[in-house]
Short mmCIF file of C-alpha atoms in Angstrom, two decimals:
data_model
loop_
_atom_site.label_atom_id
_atom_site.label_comp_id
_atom_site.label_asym_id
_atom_site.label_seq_id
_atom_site.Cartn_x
_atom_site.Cartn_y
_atom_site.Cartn_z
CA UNK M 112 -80.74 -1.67 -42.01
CA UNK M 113 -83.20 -4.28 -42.65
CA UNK M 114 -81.38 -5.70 -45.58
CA UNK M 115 -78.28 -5.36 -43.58
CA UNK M 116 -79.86 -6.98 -40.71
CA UNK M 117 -81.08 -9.82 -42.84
CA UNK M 118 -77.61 -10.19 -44.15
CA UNK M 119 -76.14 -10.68 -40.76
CA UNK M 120 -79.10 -12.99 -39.64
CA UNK M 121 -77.95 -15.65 -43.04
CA UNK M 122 -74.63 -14.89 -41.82
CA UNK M 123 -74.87 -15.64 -38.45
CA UNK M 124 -76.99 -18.50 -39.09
CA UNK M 125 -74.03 -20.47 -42.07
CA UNK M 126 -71.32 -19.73 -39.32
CA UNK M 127 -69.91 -17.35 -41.66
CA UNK M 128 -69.69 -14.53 -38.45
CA UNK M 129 -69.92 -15.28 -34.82
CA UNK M 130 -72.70 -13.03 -33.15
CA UNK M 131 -70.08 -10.37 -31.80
CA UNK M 132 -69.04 -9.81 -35.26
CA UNK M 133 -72.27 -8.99 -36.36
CA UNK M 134 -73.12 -7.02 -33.73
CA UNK M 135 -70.25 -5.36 -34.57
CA UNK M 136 -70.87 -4.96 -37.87
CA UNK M 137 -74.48 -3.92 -36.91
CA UNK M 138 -73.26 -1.30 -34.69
CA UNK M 139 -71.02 0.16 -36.85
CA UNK M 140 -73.39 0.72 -39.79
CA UNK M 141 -76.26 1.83 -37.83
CA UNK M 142 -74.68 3.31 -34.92
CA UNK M 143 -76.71 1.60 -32.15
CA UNK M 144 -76.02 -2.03 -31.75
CA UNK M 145 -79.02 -2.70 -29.58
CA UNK M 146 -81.59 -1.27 -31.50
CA UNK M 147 -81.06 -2.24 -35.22
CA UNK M 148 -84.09 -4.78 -35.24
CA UNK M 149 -81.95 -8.17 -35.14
CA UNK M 150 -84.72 -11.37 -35.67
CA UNK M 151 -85.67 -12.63 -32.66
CA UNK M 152 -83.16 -15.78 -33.39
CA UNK M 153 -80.00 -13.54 -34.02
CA UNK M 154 -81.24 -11.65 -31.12
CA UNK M 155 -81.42 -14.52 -28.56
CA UNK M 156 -77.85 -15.83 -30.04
CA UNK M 157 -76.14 -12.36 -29.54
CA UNK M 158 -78.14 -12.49 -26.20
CA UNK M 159 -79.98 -9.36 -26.44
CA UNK M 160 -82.81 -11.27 -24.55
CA UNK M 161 -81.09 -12.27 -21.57
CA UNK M 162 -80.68 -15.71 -23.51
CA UNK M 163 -77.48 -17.58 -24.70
CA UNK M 164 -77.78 -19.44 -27.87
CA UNK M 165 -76.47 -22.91 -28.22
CA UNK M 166 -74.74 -22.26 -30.87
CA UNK M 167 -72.35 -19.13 -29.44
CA UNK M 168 -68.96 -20.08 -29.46
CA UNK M 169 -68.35 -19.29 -26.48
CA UNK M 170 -69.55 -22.72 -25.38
CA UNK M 171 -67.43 -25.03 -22.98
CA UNK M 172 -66.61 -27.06 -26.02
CA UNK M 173 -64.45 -24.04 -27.48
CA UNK M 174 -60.58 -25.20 -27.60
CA UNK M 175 -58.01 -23.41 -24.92
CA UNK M 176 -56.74 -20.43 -25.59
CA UNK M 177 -53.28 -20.30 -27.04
CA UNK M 178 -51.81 -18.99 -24.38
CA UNK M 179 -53.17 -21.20 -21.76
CA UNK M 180 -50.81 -22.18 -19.00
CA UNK M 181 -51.92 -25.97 -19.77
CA UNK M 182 -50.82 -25.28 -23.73
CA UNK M 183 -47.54 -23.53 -21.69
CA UNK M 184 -46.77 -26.74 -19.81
CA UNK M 185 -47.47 -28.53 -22.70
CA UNK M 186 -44.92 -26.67 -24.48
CA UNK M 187 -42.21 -26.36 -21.77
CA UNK M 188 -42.28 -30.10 -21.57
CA UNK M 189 -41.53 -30.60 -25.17
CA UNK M 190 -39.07 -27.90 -24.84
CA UNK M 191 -37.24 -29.98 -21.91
CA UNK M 192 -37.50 -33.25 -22.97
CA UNK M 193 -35.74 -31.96 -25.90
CA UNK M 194 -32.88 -30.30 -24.42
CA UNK M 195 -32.48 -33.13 -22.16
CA UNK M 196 -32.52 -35.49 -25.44
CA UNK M 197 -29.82 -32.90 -27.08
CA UNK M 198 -27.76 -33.66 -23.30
CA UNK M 199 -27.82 -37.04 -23.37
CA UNK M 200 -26.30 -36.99 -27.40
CA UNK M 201 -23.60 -34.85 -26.35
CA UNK M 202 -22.74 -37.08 -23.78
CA UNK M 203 -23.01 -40.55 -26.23
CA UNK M 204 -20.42 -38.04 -28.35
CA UNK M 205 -18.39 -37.09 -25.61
CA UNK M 206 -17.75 -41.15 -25.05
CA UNK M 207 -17.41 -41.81 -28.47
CA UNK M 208 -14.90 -39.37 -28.93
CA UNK M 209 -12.84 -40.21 -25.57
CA UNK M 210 -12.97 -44.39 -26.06
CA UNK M 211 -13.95 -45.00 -29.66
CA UNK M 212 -12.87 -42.39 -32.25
CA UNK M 213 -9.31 -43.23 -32.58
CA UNK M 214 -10.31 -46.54 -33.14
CA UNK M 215 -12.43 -45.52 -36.16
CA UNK M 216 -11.70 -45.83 -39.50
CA UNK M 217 -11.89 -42.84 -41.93
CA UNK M 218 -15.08 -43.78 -43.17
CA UNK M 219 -16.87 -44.22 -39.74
CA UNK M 220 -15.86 -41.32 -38.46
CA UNK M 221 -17.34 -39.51 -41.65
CA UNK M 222 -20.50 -41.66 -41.55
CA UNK M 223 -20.93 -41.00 -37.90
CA UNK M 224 -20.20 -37.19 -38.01
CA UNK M 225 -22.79 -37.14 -40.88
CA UNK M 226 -25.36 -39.16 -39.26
CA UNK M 227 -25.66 -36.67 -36.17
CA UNK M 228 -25.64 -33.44 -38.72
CA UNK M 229 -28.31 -34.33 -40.78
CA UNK M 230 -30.70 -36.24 -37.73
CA UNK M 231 -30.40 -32.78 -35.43
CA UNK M 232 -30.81 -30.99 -39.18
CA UNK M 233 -33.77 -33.37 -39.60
CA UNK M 234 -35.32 -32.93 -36.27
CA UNK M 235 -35.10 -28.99 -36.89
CA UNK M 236 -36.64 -28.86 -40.16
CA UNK M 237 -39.49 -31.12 -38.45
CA UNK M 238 -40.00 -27.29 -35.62
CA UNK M 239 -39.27 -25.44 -38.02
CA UNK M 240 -43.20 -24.12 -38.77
CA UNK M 241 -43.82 -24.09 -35.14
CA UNK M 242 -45.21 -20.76 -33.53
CA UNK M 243 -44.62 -21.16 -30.10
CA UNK M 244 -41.64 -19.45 -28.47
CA UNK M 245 -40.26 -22.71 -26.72
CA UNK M 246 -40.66 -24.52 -30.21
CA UNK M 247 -38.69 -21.57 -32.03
CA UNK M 248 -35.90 -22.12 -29.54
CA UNK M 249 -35.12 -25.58 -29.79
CA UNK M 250 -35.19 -25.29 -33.23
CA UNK M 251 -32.60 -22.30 -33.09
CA UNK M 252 -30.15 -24.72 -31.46
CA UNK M 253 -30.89 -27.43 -33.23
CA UNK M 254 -30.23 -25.39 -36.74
CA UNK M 255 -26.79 -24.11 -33.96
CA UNK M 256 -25.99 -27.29 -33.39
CA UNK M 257 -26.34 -28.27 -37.24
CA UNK M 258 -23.95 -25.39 -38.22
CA UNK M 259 -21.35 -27.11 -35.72
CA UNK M 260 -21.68 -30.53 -36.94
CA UNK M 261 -21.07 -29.08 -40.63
CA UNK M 262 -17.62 -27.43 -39.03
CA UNK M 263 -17.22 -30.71 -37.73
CA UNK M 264 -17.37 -32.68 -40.87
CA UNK M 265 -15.35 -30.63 -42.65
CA UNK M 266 -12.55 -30.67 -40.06
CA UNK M 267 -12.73 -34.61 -40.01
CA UNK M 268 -12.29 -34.38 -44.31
CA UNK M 269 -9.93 -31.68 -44.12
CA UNK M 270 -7.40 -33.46 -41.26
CA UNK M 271 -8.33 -37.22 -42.25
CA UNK M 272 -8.75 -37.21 -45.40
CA UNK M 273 -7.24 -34.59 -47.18
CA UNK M 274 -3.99 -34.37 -44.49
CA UNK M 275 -3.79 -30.62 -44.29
CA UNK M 276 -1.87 -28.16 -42.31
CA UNK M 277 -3.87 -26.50 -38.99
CA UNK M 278 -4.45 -23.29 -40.94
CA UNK M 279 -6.01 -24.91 -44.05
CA UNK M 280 -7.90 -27.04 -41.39
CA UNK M 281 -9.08 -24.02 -39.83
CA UNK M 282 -9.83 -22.72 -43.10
CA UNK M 283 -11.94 -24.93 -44.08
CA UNK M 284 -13.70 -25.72 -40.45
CA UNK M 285 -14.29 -22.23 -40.32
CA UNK M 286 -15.51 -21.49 -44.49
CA UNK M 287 -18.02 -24.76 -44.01
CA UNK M 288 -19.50 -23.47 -40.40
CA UNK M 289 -19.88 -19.48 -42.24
CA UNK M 290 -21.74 -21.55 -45.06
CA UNK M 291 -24.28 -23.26 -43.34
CA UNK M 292 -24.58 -20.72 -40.47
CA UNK M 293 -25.55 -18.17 -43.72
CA UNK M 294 -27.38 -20.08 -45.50
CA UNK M 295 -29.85 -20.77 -42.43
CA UNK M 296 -29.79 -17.69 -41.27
CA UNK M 297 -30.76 -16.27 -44.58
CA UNK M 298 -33.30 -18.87 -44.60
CA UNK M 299 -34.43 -18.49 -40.98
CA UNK M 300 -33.25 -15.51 -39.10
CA UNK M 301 -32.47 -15.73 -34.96
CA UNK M 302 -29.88 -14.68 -32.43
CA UNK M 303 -28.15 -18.12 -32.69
CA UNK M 304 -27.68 -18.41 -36.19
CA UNK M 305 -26.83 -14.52 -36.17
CA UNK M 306 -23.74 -15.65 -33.60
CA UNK M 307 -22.46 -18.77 -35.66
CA UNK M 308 -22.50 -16.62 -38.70
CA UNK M 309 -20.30 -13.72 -36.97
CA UNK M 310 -18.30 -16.19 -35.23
CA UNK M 311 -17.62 -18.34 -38.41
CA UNK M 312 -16.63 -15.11 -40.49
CA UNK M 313 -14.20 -14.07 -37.78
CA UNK M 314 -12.41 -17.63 -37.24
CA UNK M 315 -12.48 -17.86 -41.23
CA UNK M 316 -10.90 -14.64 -41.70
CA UNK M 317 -8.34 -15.31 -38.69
CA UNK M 318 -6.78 -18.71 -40.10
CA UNK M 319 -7.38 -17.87 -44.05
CA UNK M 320 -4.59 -14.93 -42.95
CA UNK M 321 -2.55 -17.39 -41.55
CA UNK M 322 -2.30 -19.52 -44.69
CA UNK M 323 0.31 -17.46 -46.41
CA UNK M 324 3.92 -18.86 -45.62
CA UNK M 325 4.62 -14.93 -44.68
CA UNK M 326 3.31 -14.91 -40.98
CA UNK M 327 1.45 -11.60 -41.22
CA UNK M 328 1.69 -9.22 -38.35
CA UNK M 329 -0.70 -8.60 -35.66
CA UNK M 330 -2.70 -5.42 -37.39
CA UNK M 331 -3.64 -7.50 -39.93
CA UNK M 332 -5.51 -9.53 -37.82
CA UNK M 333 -7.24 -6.54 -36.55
CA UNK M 334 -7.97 -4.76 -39.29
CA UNK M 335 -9.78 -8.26 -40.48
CA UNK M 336 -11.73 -8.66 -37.14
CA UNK M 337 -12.74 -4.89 -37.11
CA UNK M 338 -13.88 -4.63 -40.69
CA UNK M 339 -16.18 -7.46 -40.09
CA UNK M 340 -17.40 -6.42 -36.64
CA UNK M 341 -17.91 -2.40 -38.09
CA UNK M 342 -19.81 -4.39 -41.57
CA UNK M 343 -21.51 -6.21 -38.62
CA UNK M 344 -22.65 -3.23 -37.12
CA UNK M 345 -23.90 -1.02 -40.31
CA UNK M 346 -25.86 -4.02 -41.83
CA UNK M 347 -27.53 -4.31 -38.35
CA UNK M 348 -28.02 -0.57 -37.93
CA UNK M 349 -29.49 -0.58 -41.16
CA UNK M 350 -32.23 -3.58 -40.62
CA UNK M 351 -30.72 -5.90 -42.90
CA UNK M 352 -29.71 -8.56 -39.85
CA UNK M 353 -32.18 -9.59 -36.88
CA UNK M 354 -32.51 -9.08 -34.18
CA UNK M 355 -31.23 -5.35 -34.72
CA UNK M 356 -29.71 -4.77 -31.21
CA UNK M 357 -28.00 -8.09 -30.54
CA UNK M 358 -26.23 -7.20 -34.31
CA UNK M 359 -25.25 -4.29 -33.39
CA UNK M 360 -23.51 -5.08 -30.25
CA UNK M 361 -21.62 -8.11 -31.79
CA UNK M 362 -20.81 -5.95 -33.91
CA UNK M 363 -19.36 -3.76 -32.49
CA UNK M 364 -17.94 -6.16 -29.71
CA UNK M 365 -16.03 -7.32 -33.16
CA UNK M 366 -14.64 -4.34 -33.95
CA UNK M 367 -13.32 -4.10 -30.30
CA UNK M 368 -11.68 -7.18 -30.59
CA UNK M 369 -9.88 -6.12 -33.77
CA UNK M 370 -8.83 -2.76 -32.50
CA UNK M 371 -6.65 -4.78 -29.37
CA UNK M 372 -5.52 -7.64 -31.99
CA UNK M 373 -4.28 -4.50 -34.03
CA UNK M 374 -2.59 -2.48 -31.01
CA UNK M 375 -0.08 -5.12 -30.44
CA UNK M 376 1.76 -4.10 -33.28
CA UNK M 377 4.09 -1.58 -33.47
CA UNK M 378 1.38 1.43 -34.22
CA UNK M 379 -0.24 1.29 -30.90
CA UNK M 380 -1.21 4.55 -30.65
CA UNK M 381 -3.05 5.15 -33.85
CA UNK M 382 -4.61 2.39 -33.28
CA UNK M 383 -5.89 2.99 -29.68
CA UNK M 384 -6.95 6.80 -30.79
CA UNK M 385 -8.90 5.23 -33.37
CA UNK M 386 -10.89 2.70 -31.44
CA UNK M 387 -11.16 5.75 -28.61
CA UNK M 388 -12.92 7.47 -31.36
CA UNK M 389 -15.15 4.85 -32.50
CA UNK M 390 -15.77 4.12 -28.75
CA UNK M 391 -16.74 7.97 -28.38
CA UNK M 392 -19.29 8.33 -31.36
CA UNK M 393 -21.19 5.28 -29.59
CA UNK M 394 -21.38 7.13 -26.55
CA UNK M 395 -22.90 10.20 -28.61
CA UNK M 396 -24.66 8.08 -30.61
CA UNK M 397 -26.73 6.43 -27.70
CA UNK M 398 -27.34 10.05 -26.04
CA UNK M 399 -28.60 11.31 -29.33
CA UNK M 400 -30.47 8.70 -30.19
CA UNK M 401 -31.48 6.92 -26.90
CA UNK M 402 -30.15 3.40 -27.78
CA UNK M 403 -28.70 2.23 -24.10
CA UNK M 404 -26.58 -0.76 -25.85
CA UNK M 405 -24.45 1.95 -27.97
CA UNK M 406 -23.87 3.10 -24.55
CA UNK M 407 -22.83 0.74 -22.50
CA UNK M 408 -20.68 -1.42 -25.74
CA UNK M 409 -19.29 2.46 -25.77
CA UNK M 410 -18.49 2.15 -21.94
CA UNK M 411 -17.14 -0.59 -22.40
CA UNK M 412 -14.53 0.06 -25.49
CA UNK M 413 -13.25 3.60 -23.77
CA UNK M 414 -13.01 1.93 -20.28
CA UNK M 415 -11.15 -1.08 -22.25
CA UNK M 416 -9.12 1.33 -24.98
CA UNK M 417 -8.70 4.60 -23.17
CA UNK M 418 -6.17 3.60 -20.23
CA UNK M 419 -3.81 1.97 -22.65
CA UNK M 420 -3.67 5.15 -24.58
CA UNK M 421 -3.03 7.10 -21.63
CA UNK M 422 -0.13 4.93 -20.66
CA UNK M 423 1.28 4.91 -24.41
CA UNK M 424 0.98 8.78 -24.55
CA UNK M 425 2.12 9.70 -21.35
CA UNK M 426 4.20 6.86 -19.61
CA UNK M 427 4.59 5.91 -15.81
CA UNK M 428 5.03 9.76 -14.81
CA UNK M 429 1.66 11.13 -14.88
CA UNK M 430 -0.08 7.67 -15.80
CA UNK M 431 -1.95 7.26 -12.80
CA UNK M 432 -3.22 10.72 -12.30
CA UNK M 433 -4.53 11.10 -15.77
CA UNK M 434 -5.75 7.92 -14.99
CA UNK M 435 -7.95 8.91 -12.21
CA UNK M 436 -9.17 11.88 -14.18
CA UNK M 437 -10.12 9.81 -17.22
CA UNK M 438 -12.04 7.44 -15.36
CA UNK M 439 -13.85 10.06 -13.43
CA UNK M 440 -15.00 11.53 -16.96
CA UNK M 441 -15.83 8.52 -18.26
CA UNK M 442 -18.39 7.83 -15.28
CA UNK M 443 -19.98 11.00 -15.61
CA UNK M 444 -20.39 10.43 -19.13
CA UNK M 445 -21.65 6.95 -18.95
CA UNK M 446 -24.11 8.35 -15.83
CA UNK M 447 -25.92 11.26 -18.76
CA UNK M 448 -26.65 8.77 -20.61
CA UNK M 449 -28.02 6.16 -18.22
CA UNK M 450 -29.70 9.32 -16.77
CA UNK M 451 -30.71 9.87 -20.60
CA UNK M 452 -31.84 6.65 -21.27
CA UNK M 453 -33.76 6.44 -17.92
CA UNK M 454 -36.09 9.28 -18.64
CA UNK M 455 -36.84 8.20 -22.00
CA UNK M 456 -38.22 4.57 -20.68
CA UNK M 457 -40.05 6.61 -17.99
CA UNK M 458 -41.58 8.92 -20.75
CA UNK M 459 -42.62 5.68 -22.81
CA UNK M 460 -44.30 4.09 -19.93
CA UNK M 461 -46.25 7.51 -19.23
CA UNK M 462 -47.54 8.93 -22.12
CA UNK M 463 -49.61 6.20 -23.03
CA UNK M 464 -51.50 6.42 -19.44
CA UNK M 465 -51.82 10.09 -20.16
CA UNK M 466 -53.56 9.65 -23.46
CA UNK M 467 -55.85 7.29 -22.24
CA UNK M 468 -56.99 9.77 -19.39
#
């Protein structure tokens, strides 16, 4: 210990450790951190002897702490000035577009379009390394609102410039947004870029089926929707998109979608069993394995899906009975597993308390 002790005295002394390090240290090789025979210097500055040394950090000179509410204001004020800057561009655009776009040449419009991508790209690349949560935001919609203004300039090449048809504009509005929106999200994951990218791949798949001179019928456009919302869903489920839960429920709020786009056709009742079904194994899925927004997307689907089955299986005779009873069972369902999910939160919050008694 008196090596040891000698150590932590050169330490303390270069700055290399503060003193509740190496009393730490101290402690834990020795086992009594007040007796291990500190000098009387490393003693005073760890203040064994009543005494604070000038040298402590803990000093009135130390920086805030990073959670300080004056580093919060600090923050929320660069947070709001930039929102309010991001306001007052949308409005500038809003004018431009109402008074002075059609008076725009082709060029203009491409140089202004392009000028406002890459300045709010510009302006998030400048946030992009910053760690507090205000700063992450406004760089998520900045990145968001660089994903639009790619859609954007596409849209102006596609219609101006290249004269296509709506679908091939849509085509190529939506392909250029599902671009970007990947390529930052694979870059830098968050919710907003995780909703452009979903929302891009739907509107992409949606117009690049109505290319074809064959207008294709309705299921088509739900079996698109729902095999990106259920690839959604398992690629979230399985940790490879963040955040996890808001990927899931898009997901699955996707394959919703494509289940009604599908049930106008003429196999309605397939259709509606199926998405009945998928609506089901979410329900069991979030009593099994306590995950409330399986649950209430679940809810949702069967409270959404399972009427209009009812009515296509049974008619106007018995419609609103059956009715009645299927809502009934659906509450008491969706009640287990709020009760369910309930006790699990409750048995979270506890068992930590009773460990520490």
């Amino acid at each position: 210990m008196d090596t040891l002790t000698e150590r932590l005295d050169t330490w303390v002394e270069a700055g290399l450790v503060s003193p509740e390090q190496a009393e730490r240290i101290a402690s834990f090789e020795g086992g009594q951190s007040k007796h291990t025979g500190f000098s009387p210097a490393t003693r005073g500055t760890l203040g064994l002897d009543g005494r604070t040394d000038a040298r402590s950090p803990t000093t009135s000179t130390a920086a805030p702490p990073r959670g300080s509410r004056a580093d919060r204001d600090r923050t929320s004020l660069a947070e709001a000035i930039g929102y309010v800057g991001a306001a007052l561009a949308l409005g500038a655009i809003a004018l431009l577009l109402g008074e002075l776009w059609s008076q725009l040449l082709v060029g203009g419009r491409l140089a202004l379009v392009g000028v406002l991508t890459v300045a709010v790209f510009g302006a998030g690349l400048a946030l992009r390394g910053a760690e507090r949560g205000a700063m992450r935001r406004l760089t998520s919609v900045l990145f968001a609102a660089t994903v639009a203004g790619g859609g954007w300039f596409a849209g102006v090449v596609a219609n101006d410039v290249a004269d296509l048809g709506w679908a091939e504009i849509g085509v190529s509005v939506g392909g250029s947004m599902l671009v970007v929106s990947a390529a930052l999200y694979l870059w830098r994951s968050g919710a907003l870029l995780q909703l452009a990218t979903l929302a891009s791949a739907l509107v992409t798949a949606g117009f690049a089926l109505s290319v074809s001179d064959l207008q294709p019928d309705p299921a088509w456009y739900g079996v698109a929707f729902a095999t990106i919302g259920v690839t959604w869903f398992v690629l979230s489920s399985g940790g490879w998109l963040s955040p996890r839960g808001l990927g899931e429920v898009t997901g699955a709020l996707a394959a919703l979608l494509g289940v009604q786009v599908a049930a106008f056709d003429g196999a309605t009742v397939p259709v509606l069993a199926i998405g009945v079904l998928g609506a089901g194994g979410l329900v069991w899925l979030s009593v099994h394995h306590d995950r409330l927004h399986y649950l209430i997307v679940g809810a949702i689907a069967l409270f959404v899906l399972a009427p209009q089955l009812v009515f296509e299986l049974f008619g106007d005779a018995i419609g609103a009975p059956a009715m009645l009873l299927l809502v009934g069972l659906l509450l008491v369902l969706l009640a287990v597993g709020l009760g369910r999910a309930r006790r699990e939160v409750v048995r979270d919050h506890t068992e930590p308390q009773g460990g520490a008694s």
